[in-house]
Coordinates of C-alpha atoms in Angstrom, one line a residue:
M74 CA 15.9 -15.8 11.6
N75 CA 15.3 -13.2 8.8
W76 CA 12.5 -15.2 7.4
L77 CA 10.8 -15.3 10.6
L78 CA 10.5 -11.4 10.4
V79 CA 9.2 -11.3 7.3
I80 CA 6.3 -13.5 8.2
A81 CA 5.6 -12.1 11.0
G82 CA 5.4 -8.7 9.3
A83 CA 3.2 -10.6 6.9
V84 CA 0.8 -11.9 9.5
V85 CA -0.3 -8.7 10.3
G86 CA -0.3 -6.8 6.8
A87 CA -2.2 -9.3 5.0
P88 CA -5.3 -9.1 7.1
V89 CA -4.8 -5.3 7.7
R90 CA -5.0 -5.1 3.8
Y91 CA -8.2 -7.2 3.9
L92 CA -9.9 -5.5 6.5
T93 CA -8.8 -2.0 5.4
D94 CA -9.8 -2.8 1.9
R95 CA -13.6 -4.1 2.8
A96 CA -14.0 -1.1 5.0
V97 CA -13.1 1.4 2.3
Q98 CA -14.7 -0.2 -0.2
A99 CA -17.9 -0.7 1.3
R100 CA -18.2 3.1 2.0
H101 CA -18.0 3.9 -1.4
D102 CA -20.8 3.2 -3.9
S103 CA -18.3 3.6 -6.8
L104 CA -16.5 1.5 -9.3
F105 CA -13.3 3.1 -8.4
P106 CA -11.4 0.6 -6.5
W107 CA -10.8 2.7 -3.2
G108 CA -10.0 -0.2 -0.7
T109 CA -6.7 -0.8 -2.8
F110 CA -6.0 2.6 -3.5
A111 CA -5.9 3.3 0.2
V112 CA -4.2 0.4 1.3
N113 CA -1.3 1.2 -1.5
V114 CA -0.7 4.7 -0.6
A115 CA -0.8 3.7 3.1
G116 CA 2.4 1.1 2.2
C117 CA 3.9 3.7 0.6
L118 CA 3.7 6.1 3.4
V119 CA 4.9 3.6 5.8
L120 CA 7.8 2.5 3.5
G121 CA 8.6 6.4 3.1
L122 CA 8.9 6.6 6.8
L123 CA 10.9 3.5 7.2
T124 CA 13.6 4.6 4.2
G125 CA 14.0 7.7 6.1
A126 CA 14.5 6.1 9.5
V127 CA 16.9 3.7 7.9
S128 CA 18.9 6.6 6.2
A129 CA 18.6 8.5 9.8
G130 CA 20.0 5.5 11.6
A131 CA 16.9 5.1 13.8
A132 CA 16.1 1.5 12.4
G133 CA 18.1 -1.2 10.8
P134 CA 18.0 -4.3 8.8
H135 CA 15.8 -6.1 10.7
A136 CA 13.2 -3.3 10.8
Q137 CA 13.2 -3.3 7.1
L138 CA 12.6 -6.9 7.0
L139 CA 10.0 -6.9 9.6
L140 CA 8.0 -3.7 8.2
G141 CA 9.0 -3.1 4.7
T142 CA 9.4 -6.9 3.2
G143 CA 6.8 -8.4 5.8
L144 CA 4.2 -6.0 6.8
C145 CA 4.4 -3.7 3.4
G146 CA 4.6 -6.6 1.1
A147 CA 1.8 -8.1 2.5
L148 CA -0.2 -4.7 2.9
T149 CA 0.1 -3.3 -0.5
T150 CA -0.9 -5.3 -3.9
Y151 CA 0.3 -4.5 -7.1
S152 CA -1.4 -7.5 -8.6
T153 CA -4.8 -6.3 -7.6
F154 CA -4.2 -2.6 -8.7
S155 CA -3.4 -4.2 -12.0
Y156 CA -6.4 -6.4 -11.9
E157 CA -8.7 -3.8 -10.9
T158 CA -7.6 -1.1 -13.5
L159 CA -8.0 -4.1 -16.2
R160 CA -11.5 -4.7 -15.3
L161 CA -12.3 -1.0 -15.3
T162 CA -11.2 -1.0 -18.7
E163 CA -13.1 -4.0 -19.7
A164 CA -16.3 -2.6 -18.4
G165 CA -16.2 0.3 -20.1
S166 CA -14.7 2.5 -17.6
G167 CA -11.5 3.8 -19.4
L168 CA -11.5 7.3 -17.6
Y169 CA -11.7 5.5 -14.5
A170 CA -8.8 2.8 -15.3
A171 CA -6.8 5.9 -16.6
L172 CA -7.6 7.7 -13.0
N173 CA -7.0 4.6 -11.0
V174 CA -3.5 4.5 -12.8
A175 CA -2.4 8.4 -12.2
A176 CA -3.9 8.7 -9.0
S177 CA -2.2 5.7 -7.8
V178 CA 1.5 6.6 -8.9
A179 CA 1.0 10.3 -8.1
A180 CA -0.5 9.4 -4.5
G181 CA 2.1 6.6 -4.0
L182 CA 4.8 8.7 -5.0
A183 CA 3.5 11.7 -2.9
A184 CA 3.2 9.2 0.2
A185 CA 6.7 7.8 -0.2
F186 CA 8.1 11.3 -0.3
T187 CA 5.9 12.6 2.9
G188 CA 7.2 9.3 4.9
V189 CA 10.7 10.2 4.0
S190 CA 10.3 14.0 5.1
L191 CA 8.7 13.1 8.2
A192 CA 11.5 10.7 9.2
G193 CA 14.0 13.2 8.5
A194 CA 12.2 15.6 10.6
L195 CA 11.8 13.2 13.3
W196 CA 15.2 11.6 13.3
A197 CA 17.6 14.4 12.3

């Protein structure tokens, strides 16, 4: 039964990732991978909210499987982040590559902490 929750979350997360990536990237005429950046930061926020909800007792293991493993697992993408960073480096855009790494880590952590804090305020 647990695997059905993961699949259900992924069925939503994968198309949301693709459509969001395409929509965001289409609005930016830049080498910087804004679409991947956006979905990864959004996924960190959702995981932070989920973590805070679980800590507060407002969500349980089924929500973790559905939203954490399924939805966010399909929504976020470390492999594309890595590939795009490598592509930027190979194209001679080392500054953009470094910015992608630094901004992705910083914004991802900030989003996760924000999610945990927001969940704590909602379910405290």
